mmCIF file of C-alpha atoms in Angstrom:
data_model
loop_
_atom_site.group_PDB
_atom_site.id
_atom_site.type_symbol
_atom_site.label_atom_id
_atom_site.label_comp_id
_atom_site.label_asym_id
_atom_site.label_seq_id
_atom_site.Cartn_x
_atom_site.Cartn_y
_atom_site.Cartn_z
ATOM 1 C CA UNK A 1 0.000 0.000 0.000
ATOM 2 C CA UNK A 2 1.533 3.334 -1.025
ATOM 3 C CA UNK A 3 0.996 6.748 0.497
ATOM 4 C CA UNK A 4 0.623 9.883 -1.559
ATOM 5 C CA UNK A 5 2.510 13.020 -0.554
ATOM 6 C CA UNK A 6 0.673 16.353 -0.683
ATOM 7 C CA UNK A 7 0.858 18.088 -4.040
ATOM 8 C CA UNK A 8 2.930 21.300 -4.304
ATOM 9 C CA UNK A 9 -0.283 23.307 -4.783
ATOM 10 C CA UNK A 10 -1.812 21.805 -1.652
ATOM 11 C CA UNK A 11 1.314 22.579 0.351
ATOM 12 C CA UNK A 12 1.162 26.189 -0.838
ATOM 13 C CA UNK A 13 -2.427 26.447 0.345
ATOM 14 C CA UNK A 14 -1.506 25.245 3.836
ATOM 15 C CA UNK A 15 -1.039 28.526 5.641
ATOM 16 C CA UNK A 16 1.720 28.539 8.292
ATOM 17 C CA UNK A 17 0.607 28.906 11.896
ATOM 18 C CA UNK A 18 0.821 32.343 13.469
ATOM 19 C CA UNK A 19 0.283 33.335 17.091
ATOM 20 C CA UNK A 20 -1.008 36.674 18.373
ATOM 21 C CA UNK A 21 -1.149 37.154 22.145
ATOM 22 C CA UNK A 22 -2.836 40.234 23.596
ATOM 23 C CA UNK A 23 -2.951 41.673 27.079
ATOM 24 C CA UNK A 24 -4.282 44.851 28.632
ATOM 25 C CA UNK A 25 -2.738 47.016 31.326
ATOM 26 C CA UNK A 26 -2.151 50.541 32.558
ATOM 27 C CA UNK A 27 1.221 52.203 32.045
ATOM 28 C CA UNK A 28 1.266 53.804 35.490
ATOM 29 C CA UNK A 29 0.039 50.788 37.448
ATOM 30 C CA UNK A 30 2.623 49.560 39.962
ATOM 31 C CA UNK A 31 2.380 45.990 38.648
ATOM 32 C CA UNK A 32 2.375 46.857 34.948
ATOM 33 C CA UNK A 33 4.620 44.513 32.938
ATOM 34 C CA UNK A 34 5.063 46.705 29.872
ATOM 35 C CA UNK A 35 8.749 47.504 30.545
ATOM 36 C CA UNK A 36 9.527 43.862 31.435
ATOM 37 C CA UNK A 37 8.092 42.657 28.126
ATOM 38 C CA UNK A 38 10.287 45.149 26.249
ATOM 39 C CA UNK A 39 13.418 44.001 28.132
ATOM 40 C CA UNK A 40 12.633 40.365 27.361
ATOM 41 C CA UNK A 41 12.786 41.027 23.583
ATOM 42 C CA UNK A 42 16.431 41.920 23.062
ATOM 43 C CA UNK A 43 17.140 41.770 19.315
ATOM 44 C CA UNK A 44 15.178 44.451 17.494
ATOM 45 C CA UNK A 45 15.723 45.670 13.940
ATOM 46 C CA UNK A 46 12.850 48.142 13.432
ATOM 47 C CA UNK A 47 10.782 50.428 15.653
ATOM 48 C CA UNK A 48 7.807 52.436 14.361
ATOM 49 C CA UNK A 49 5.352 54.727 16.087
ATOM 50 C CA UNK A 50 2.156 56.201 14.678
ATOM 51 C CA UNK A 51 0.400 59.206 16.225
ATOM 52 C CA UNK A 52 -2.992 60.162 14.731
ATOM 53 C CA UNK A 53 -3.983 63.845 14.722
ATOM 54 C CA UNK A 54 -0.332 64.886 15.011
ATOM 55 C CA UNK A 55 1.267 67.337 12.586
ATOM 56 C CA UNK A 56 4.415 68.356 14.470
ATOM 57 C CA UNK A 57 6.460 66.038 16.657
ATOM 58 C CA UNK A 58 7.176 67.444 20.170
ATOM 59 C CA UNK A 59 10.803 68.376 20.800
ATOM 60 C CA UNK A 60 11.165 65.861 23.642
ATOM 61 C CA UNK A 61 10.255 63.027 21.256
ATOM 62 C CA UNK A 62 12.686 64.366 18.656
ATOM 63 C CA UNK A 63 15.524 64.333 21.189
ATOM 64 C CA UNK A 64 14.607 60.812 22.362
ATOM 65 C CA UNK A 65 14.783 59.572 18.767
ATOM 66 C CA UNK A 66 18.102 61.345 18.232
ATOM 67 C CA UNK A 67 19.438 59.612 21.362
ATOM 68 C CA UNK A 68 18.713 56.079 20.095
ATOM 69 C CA UNK A 69 22.471 55.693 19.753
ATOM 70 C CA UNK A 70 24.929 53.915 17.513
ATOM 71 C CA UNK A 71 25.477 50.244 16.987
ATOM 72 C CA UNK A 72 28.452 48.457 15.478
ATOM 73 C CA UNK A 73 29.267 45.890 12.838
ATOM 74 C CA UNK A 74 32.366 43.737 13.343
ATOM 75 C CA UNK A 75 33.543 41.801 10.295
ATOM 76 C CA UNK A 76 35.038 38.294 10.438
ATOM 77 C CA UNK A 77 34.855 38.038 14.221
ATOM 78 C CA UNK A 78 35.863 34.671 15.647
ATOM 79 C CA UNK A 79 33.261 33.342 18.073
ATOM 80 C CA UNK A 80 35.924 32.291 20.563
ATOM 81 C CA UNK A 81 36.584 35.993 21.235
ATOM 82 C CA UNK A 82 33.103 36.224 22.785
ATOM 83 C CA UNK A 83 33.986 33.622 25.435
ATOM 84 C CA UNK A 84 37.311 35.254 26.331
ATOM 85 C CA UNK A 85 37.203 36.575 29.887
ATOM 86 C CA UNK A 86 38.569 39.941 28.770
ATOM 87 C CA UNK A 87 35.381 40.381 26.748
ATOM 88 C CA UNK A 88 33.112 39.006 29.481
ATOM 89 C CA UNK A 89 34.661 41.222 32.181
ATOM 90 C CA UNK A 90 34.377 44.319 29.995
ATOM 91 C CA UNK A 91 30.857 43.908 28.595
ATOM 92 C CA UNK A 92 28.855 41.063 30.159
ATOM 93 C CA UNK A 93 27.350 41.453 33.619
ATOM 94 C CA UNK A 94 24.925 38.618 33.043
ATOM 95 C CA UNK A 95 24.361 36.766 29.816
ATOM 96 C CA UNK A 96 24.577 33.679 27.669
ATOM 97 C CA UNK A 97 26.017 32.827 24.283
ATOM 98 C CA UNK A 98 23.376 30.928 22.287
ATOM 99 C CA UNK A 99 24.421 29.160 19.087
ATOM 100 C CA UNK A 100 21.997 27.670 16.582
ATOM 101 C CA UNK A 101 24.063 25.281 14.432
ATOM 102 C CA UNK A 102 23.473 22.567 11.869
ATOM 103 C CA UNK A 103 24.104 18.903 12.653
ATOM 104 C CA UNK A 104 27.584 18.727 11.097
ATOM 105 C CA UNK A 105 28.834 21.809 12.974
ATOM 106 C CA UNK A 106 27.359 20.505 16.220
ATOM 107 C CA UNK A 107 29.150 17.180 15.897
ATOM 108 C CA UNK A 108 32.450 18.842 14.986
ATOM 109 C CA UNK A 109 32.298 21.211 17.965
ATOM 110 C CA UNK A 110 31.597 18.443 20.430
ATOM 111 C CA UNK A 111 29.905 20.807 22.892
ATOM 112 C CA UNK A 112 26.815 19.865 24.867
ATOM 113 C CA UNK A 113 23.536 21.093 23.418
ATOM 114 C CA UNK A 114 20.011 20.012 22.624
ATOM 115 C CA UNK A 115 18.099 19.312 19.428
ATOM 116 C CA UNK A 116 16.135 22.224 18.024
ATOM 117 C CA UNK A 117 12.490 21.779 18.949
ATOM 118 C CA UNK A 118 11.603 22.560 15.332
ATOM 119 C CA UNK A 119 13.828 19.912 13.751
ATOM 120 C CA UNK A 120 11.075 17.408 13.027
ATOM 121 C CA UNK A 121 11.686 13.663 12.994
ATOM 122 C CA UNK A 122 15.166 13.998 11.469
ATOM 123 C CA UNK A 123 17.257 16.254 13.692
ATOM 124 C CA UNK A 124 19.269 18.661 11.549
ATOM 125 C CA UNK A 125 19.765 21.602 13.953
ATOM 126 C CA UNK A 126 21.011 21.946 17.521
ATOM 127 C CA UNK A 127 21.022 24.709 20.145
ATOM 128 C CA UNK A 128 24.142 25.260 22.276
ATOM 129 C CA UNK A 129 23.814 27.528 25.315
ATOM 130 C CA UNK A 130 26.874 28.771 27.189
ATOM 131 C CA UNK A 131 26.340 30.725 30.420
ATOM 132 C CA UNK A 132 29.166 33.266 30.276
ATOM 133 C CA UNK A 133 28.751 34.397 33.887
ATOM 134 C CA UNK A 134 28.279 30.979 35.482
ATOM 135 C CA UNK A 135 30.498 30.470 38.530
ATOM 136 C CA UNK A 136 31.938 27.333 36.924
ATOM 137 C CA UNK A 137 32.981 29.231 33.785
ATOM 138 C CA UNK A 138 35.892 31.089 35.358
ATOM 139 C CA UNK A 139 39.325 31.330 33.654
ATOM 140 C CA UNK A 140 41.284 28.048 33.643
ATOM 141 C CA UNK A 141 38.222 26.017 34.590
ATOM 142 C CA UNK A 142 37.701 22.775 32.675
ATOM 143 C CA UNK A 143 34.405 24.076 31.278
ATOM 144 C CA UNK A 144 35.921 27.295 29.961
ATOM 145 C CA UNK A 145 38.980 25.580 28.497
ATOM 146 C CA UNK A 146 36.786 22.997 26.777
ATOM 147 C CA UNK A 147 34.556 25.665 25.175
ATOM 148 C CA UNK A 148 37.537 27.806 24.164
ATOM 149 C CA UNK A 149 39.328 24.831 22.593
ATOM 150 C CA UNK A 150 36.207 23.782 20.672
ATOM 151 C CA UNK A 151 35.558 27.269 19.248
ATOM 152 C CA UNK A 152 39.189 28.245 18.662
ATOM 153 C CA UNK A 153 40.893 25.050 17.516
ATOM 154 C CA UNK A 154 38.495 22.183 16.901
ATOM 155 C CA UNK A 155 35.930 24.082 14.805
ATOM 156 C CA UNK A 156 36.843 27.766 14.373
ATOM 157 C CA UNK A 157 33.796 29.826 13.419
ATOM 158 C CA UNK A 158 33.851 33.361 12.017
ATOM 159 C CA UNK A 159 30.897 35.643 11.320
ATOM 160 C CA UNK A 160 29.982 39.271 10.865
ATOM 161 C CA UNK A 161 28.314 40.517 14.059
ATOM 162 C CA UNK A 162 26.089 43.429 14.961
ATOM 163 C CA UNK A 163 26.910 44.681 18.460
ATOM 164 C CA UNK A 164 25.083 47.091 20.734
ATOM 165 C CA UNK A 165 25.827 47.846 24.346
ATOM 166 C CA UNK A 166 23.899 49.884 26.901
ATOM 167 C CA UNK A 167 26.072 51.620 29.430
ATOM 168 C CA UNK A 168 26.009 55.015 31.098
ATOM 169 C CA UNK A 169 29.753 55.345 30.478
ATOM 170 C CA UNK A 170 31.701 56.041 27.296
ATOM 171 C CA UNK A 171 30.419 53.041 25.398
ATOM 172 C CA UNK A 172 31.601 54.100 21.939
ATOM 173 C CA UNK A 173 35.277 54.439 22.736
ATOM 174 C CA UNK A 174 35.225 51.202 24.750
ATOM 175 C CA UNK A 175 33.715 49.056 22.014
ATOM 176 C CA UNK A 176 35.778 50.677 19.284
ATOM 177 C CA UNK A 177 39.001 50.280 21.244
ATOM 178 C CA UNK A 178 38.295 46.695 22.333
ATOM 179 C CA UNK A 179 37.725 45.537 18.752
ATOM 180 C CA UNK A 180 40.304 47.888 17.200
ATOM 181 C CA UNK A 181 42.226 44.914 15.753
ATOM 182 C CA UNK A 182 39.079 43.775 13.946
ATOM 183 C CA UNK A 183 37.167 45.436 11.151
ATOM 184 C CA UNK A 184 34.709 47.450 13.239
ATOM 185 C CA UNK A 185 32.420 50.190 12.008
ATOM 186 C CA UNK A 186 29.992 52.411 13.908
ATOM 187 C CA UNK A 187 26.547 52.680 12.328
ATOM 188 C CA UNK A 188 23.669 55.048 12.983
ATOM 189 C CA UNK A 189 20.069 53.873 12.778
ATOM 190 C CA UNK A 190 18.116 55.027 9.757
ATOM 191 C CA UNK A 191 15.271 57.332 10.778
ATOM 192 C CA UNK A 192 12.381 58.232 8.484
ATOM 193 C CA UNK A 193 9.426 60.543 9.091
ATOM 194 C CA UNK A 194 6.158 60.463 7.167
ATOM 195 C CA UNK A 195 2.988 62.511 7.271
ATOM 196 C CA UNK A 196 -0.080 60.449 6.388
ATOM 197 C CA UNK A 197 -3.023 62.485 5.115
ATOM 198 C CA UNK A 198 -6.729 61.632 5.429
ATOM 199 C CA UNK A 199 -5.990 58.300 7.075
ATOM 200 C CA UNK A 200 -8.838 55.928 7.899
ATOM 201 C CA UNK A 201 -8.344 54.816 11.524
ATOM 202 C CA UNK A 202 -10.290 52.164 13.467
ATOM 203 C CA UNK A 203 -12.398 53.325 16.380
ATOM 204 C CA UNK A 204 -11.007 51.730 19.567
ATOM 205 C CA UNK A 205 -12.139 51.525 23.175
ATOM 206 C CA UNK A 206 -9.439 50.696 25.701
ATOM 207 C CA UNK A 207 -11.685 48.404 27.762
ATOM 208 C CA UNK A 208 -12.895 46.391 24.753
ATOM 209 C CA UNK A 209 -10.155 44.045 23.474
ATOM 210 C CA UNK A 210 -12.714 42.089 21.450
ATOM 211 C CA UNK A 211 -14.431 45.206 20.147
ATOM 212 C CA UNK A 212 -18.184 45.846 19.998
ATOM 213 C CA UNK A 213 -20.376 45.679 16.894
ATOM 214 C CA UNK A 214 -20.938 49.192 15.485
ATOM 215 C CA UNK A 215 -19.038 50.708 18.433
ATOM 216 C CA UNK A 216 -15.363 49.706 18.302
ATOM 217 C CA UNK A 217 -12.859 47.440 16.543
ATOM 218 C CA UNK A 218 -11.051 44.498 18.097
ATOM 219 C CA UNK A 219 -7.371 44.178 18.868
ATOM 220 C CA UNK A 220 -6.965 41.684 15.986
ATOM 221 C CA UNK A 221 -8.576 44.122 13.526
ATOM 222 C CA UNK A 222 -6.304 46.908 14.747
ATOM 223 C CA UNK A 223 -3.223 44.689 14.354
ATOM 224 C CA UNK A 224 -4.128 43.820 10.764
ATOM 225 C CA UNK A 225 -4.910 47.441 9.910
ATOM 226 C CA UNK A 226 -1.626 48.641 11.404
ATOM 227 C CA UNK A 227 0.307 46.107 9.312
ATOM 228 C CA UNK A 228 -1.313 47.534 6.199
ATOM 229 C CA UNK A 229 -0.487 51.125 7.202
ATOM 230 C CA UNK A 230 3.153 50.400 8.100
ATOM 231 C CA UNK A 231 3.614 48.586 4.794
ATOM 232 C CA UNK A 232 1.913 51.384 2.845
ATOM 233 C CA UNK A 233 -0.926 49.177 1.621
ATOM 234 C CA UNK A 234 -3.868 51.116 0.219
ATOM 235 C CA UNK A 235 -7.029 51.022 2.341
ATOM 236 C CA UNK A 236 -9.336 51.999 -0.543
ATOM 237 C CA UNK A 237 -10.574 48.476 -1.427
ATOM 238 C CA UNK A 238 -10.806 49.363 -5.114
ATOM 239 C CA UNK A 239 -12.002 46.568 -7.367
ATOM 240 C CA UNK A 240 -9.393 47.615 -9.924
ATOM 241 C CA UNK A 241 -6.525 46.901 -7.525
ATOM 242 C CA UNK A 242 -4.622 43.707 -8.237
ATOM 243 C CA UNK A 243 -2.456 44.149 -5.138
ATOM 244 C CA UNK A 244 -4.924 44.466 -2.270
ATOM 245 C CA UNK A 245 -8.641 44.671 -1.645
ATOM 246 C CA UNK A 246 -8.118 45.315 2.054
ATOM 247 C CA UNK A 247 -10.130 48.081 3.685
ATOM 248 C CA UNK A 248 -10.155 49.662 7.128
ATOM 249 C CA UNK A 249 -12.357 47.781 9.634
ATOM 250 C CA UNK A 250 -15.648 49.248 10.815
ATOM 251 C CA UNK A 251 -16.326 51.491 12.614
ATOM 252 C CA UNK A 252 -13.619 53.923 11.574
ATOM 253 C CA UNK A 253 -12.935 57.603 11.330
ATOM 254 C CA UNK A 254 -10.823 59.720 8.988
ATOM 255 C CA UNK A 255 -8.032 61.746 10.585
ATOM 256 C CA UNK A 256 -6.688 64.719 8.689
ATOM 257 C CA UNK A 257 -3.074 63.830 9.410
ATOM 258 C CA UNK A 258 -1.042 61.213 11.267
ATOM 259 C CA UNK A 259 2.673 61.223 12.080
ATOM 260 C CA UNK A 260 4.677 58.068 11.362
ATOM 261 C CA UNK A 261 8.298 57.556 12.428
ATOM 262 C CA UNK A 262 10.345 54.448 11.622
ATOM 263 C CA UNK A 263 13.781 53.643 13.055
ATOM 264 C CA UNK A 264 15.802 50.856 11.408
ATOM 265 C CA UNK A 265 19.007 49.355 12.806
ATOM 266 C CA UNK A 266 19.939 47.416 15.938
ATOM 267 C CA UNK A 267 17.812 48.957 18.688
ATOM 268 C CA UNK A 268 18.287 47.748 22.255
ATOM 269 C CA UNK A 269 15.394 47.432 24.759
ATOM 270 C CA UNK A 270 16.613 50.218 27.049
ATOM 271 C CA UNK A 271 16.233 52.770 24.249
ATOM 272 C CA UNK A 272 12.787 51.416 23.364
ATOM 273 C CA UNK A 273 11.684 51.810 27.006
ATOM 274 C CA UNK A 274 12.815 55.453 26.937
ATOM 275 C CA UNK A 275 10.808 56.029 23.757
ATOM 276 C CA UNK A 276 7.780 54.230 25.199
ATOM 277 C CA UNK A 277 7.864 56.436 28.296
ATOM 278 C CA UNK A 278 7.974 59.590 26.183
ATOM 279 C CA UNK A 279 5.039 58.350 24.113
ATOM 280 C CA UNK A 280 3.070 57.827 27.321
ATOM 281 C CA UNK A 281 4.013 61.352 28.378
ATOM 282 C CA UNK A 282 2.664 62.638 25.040
ATOM 283 C CA UNK A 283 -0.805 62.503 26.598
ATOM 284 C CA UNK A 284 0.313 64.616 29.555
ATOM 285 C CA UNK A 285 -1.271 67.586 27.802
ATOM 286 C CA UNK A 286 -4.665 67.530 26.020
ATOM 287 C CA UNK A 287 -4.409 65.940 22.571
ATOM 288 C CA UNK A 288 -6.873 65.240 19.768
ATOM 289 C CA UNK A 289 -5.577 61.686 19.416
ATOM 290 C CA UNK A 290 -7.390 59.034 21.444
ATOM 291 C CA UNK A 291 -4.564 56.501 21.010
ATOM 292 C CA UNK A 292 -1.137 55.955 19.418
ATOM 293 C CA UNK A 293 0.939 52.879 18.590
ATOM 294 C CA UNK A 294 4.531 51.669 19.036
ATOM 295 C CA UNK A 295 5.547 48.646 16.923
ATOM 296 C CA UNK A 296 8.818 46.719 17.350
ATOM 297 C CA UNK A 297 10.111 44.045 14.951
ATOM 298 C CA UNK A 298 12.730 41.480 15.961
ATOM 299 C CA UNK A 299 15.391 40.177 13.587
ATOM 300 C CA UNK A 300 13.923 37.392 11.455
ATOM 301 C CA UNK A 301 17.049 35.227 11.834
ATOM 302 C CA UNK A 302 17.629 35.733 15.567
ATOM 303 C CA UNK A 303 18.126 32.412 17.443
ATOM 304 C CA UNK A 304 15.736 33.624 20.187
ATOM 305 C CA UNK A 305 12.628 35.797 20.389
ATOM 306 C CA UNK A 306 11.473 36.550 23.952
ATOM 307 C CA UNK A 307 13.952 35.740 26.728
ATOM 308 C CA UNK A 308 15.630 32.473 25.673
ATOM 309 C CA UNK A 309 12.677 31.077 23.715
ATOM 310 C CA UNK A 310 13.979 29.412 20.572
ATOM 311 C CA UNK A 311 13.082 31.284 17.398
ATOM 312 C CA UNK A 312 12.861 29.432 14.093
ATOM 313 C CA UNK A 313 12.747 31.072 10.690
ATOM 314 C CA UNK A 314 10.385 28.666 8.847
ATOM 315 C CA UNK A 315 9.016 30.939 6.065
ATOM 316 C CA UNK A 316 9.100 34.461 7.469
ATOM 317 C CA UNK A 317 10.811 34.605 10.844
ATOM 318 C CA UNK A 318 8.178 36.920 12.315
ATOM 319 C CA UNK A 319 8.620 38.047 15.915
ATOM 320 C CA UNK A 320 7.201 41.423 16.853
ATOM 321 C CA UNK A 321 5.140 43.307 19.395
ATOM 322 C CA UNK A 322 2.917 46.348 19.354
ATOM 323 C CA UNK A 323 1.696 48.735 22.044
ATOM 324 C CA UNK A 324 -1.550 50.650 21.640
ATOM 325 C CA UNK A 325 -1.363 53.451 24.198
ATOM 326 C CA UNK A 326 -4.618 55.202 25.004
ATOM 327 C CA UNK A 327 -5.189 58.740 26.202
ATOM 328 C CA UNK A 328 -5.958 57.509 29.741
ATOM 329 C CA UNK A 329 -2.673 55.486 29.644
ATOM 330 C CA UNK A 330 -4.412 52.140 29.384
ATOM 331 C CA UNK A 331 -2.517 50.035 26.880
ATOM 332 C CA UNK A 332 -2.930 46.954 24.738
ATOM 333 C CA UNK A 333 0.171 44.841 24.202
ATOM 334 C CA UNK A 334 0.089 42.581 21.150
ATOM 335 C CA UNK A 335 2.869 39.977 20.748
ATOM 336 C CA UNK A 336 3.112 37.984 17.528
ATOM 337 C CA UNK A 337 5.304 35.156 16.250
ATOM 338 C CA UNK A 338 5.373 32.865 13.246
ATOM 339 C CA UNK A 339 5.307 29.108 12.931
ATOM 340 C CA UNK A 340 8.526 27.974 14.618
ATOM 341 C CA UNK A 341 8.142 29.833 17.908
ATOM 342 C CA UNK A 342 6.864 29.306 21.420
ATOM 343 C CA UNK A 343 3.843 31.241 22.575
ATOM 344 C CA UNK A 344 5.019 34.731 23.675
ATOM 345 C CA UNK A 345 5.108 35.298 27.470
#
């Protein structure tokens, strides 16, 4: 008896699984977890915020954006340099080195790891986690010497790395001087501003995550609409359009202008928290806007998403979150991942 495999067309029709987790809170509540969620998502490549009914960005927001800071690219960096105690003492107070490697590399390294939870029946990828600040990982310990030998001599690995470091001291000179023997370059995030005219916006009520018929839209409808806006998809639903027939959910309202800012680079959580706080403070004075949004995208090829949760690429590598901040400082937090990911925290 033979079994038939799914046809290519059938496989194309099988949509990958996506997860969207939503929670509600208040930004000034003592037990609010909004900052903790931001800290847990470390590897961010794009940050966007959208403010309806805003024509001119306040100076305090402009200065916060300008203070996002540099990041660095280091070419042909040997991984063993990241387990050297000179590096750990200079830059790592608490942290782990997480490697996602194929089966051949894993076997050549000979380091302890675990199969990727997205490998399927035939294991082709492994995850190696090295706690750089573990008490047993001190210089001259067997554990440290074993890891150093594996990465330096047994299976030397070199990659281009993006580096970012949050410190109240002179971070630039320290990073640049430490890697002065390597090809290191300081990069500034790319910042773009856009003014959106006559934008259709969903009507939202902070206490109604699921929305109400004819009264307000749901958090899922808002998330879909925001994706269309950030990707400059038309909301007109014209029958002549061969690209999109999407339209803004009901009920909605047209705002004369909306301010959109997008920051692209390697943006660390501490800078995102500063921006989030300034966006909350935006409502400190009376504003026409009832809500605004802050959207953060993680790197598609990062080995982790939130905390140490394994992140797999599958088809798109999605891992992102979005805050909807309301005038009364209630917020919705939406966390989304693609197929090869754990449920967000």
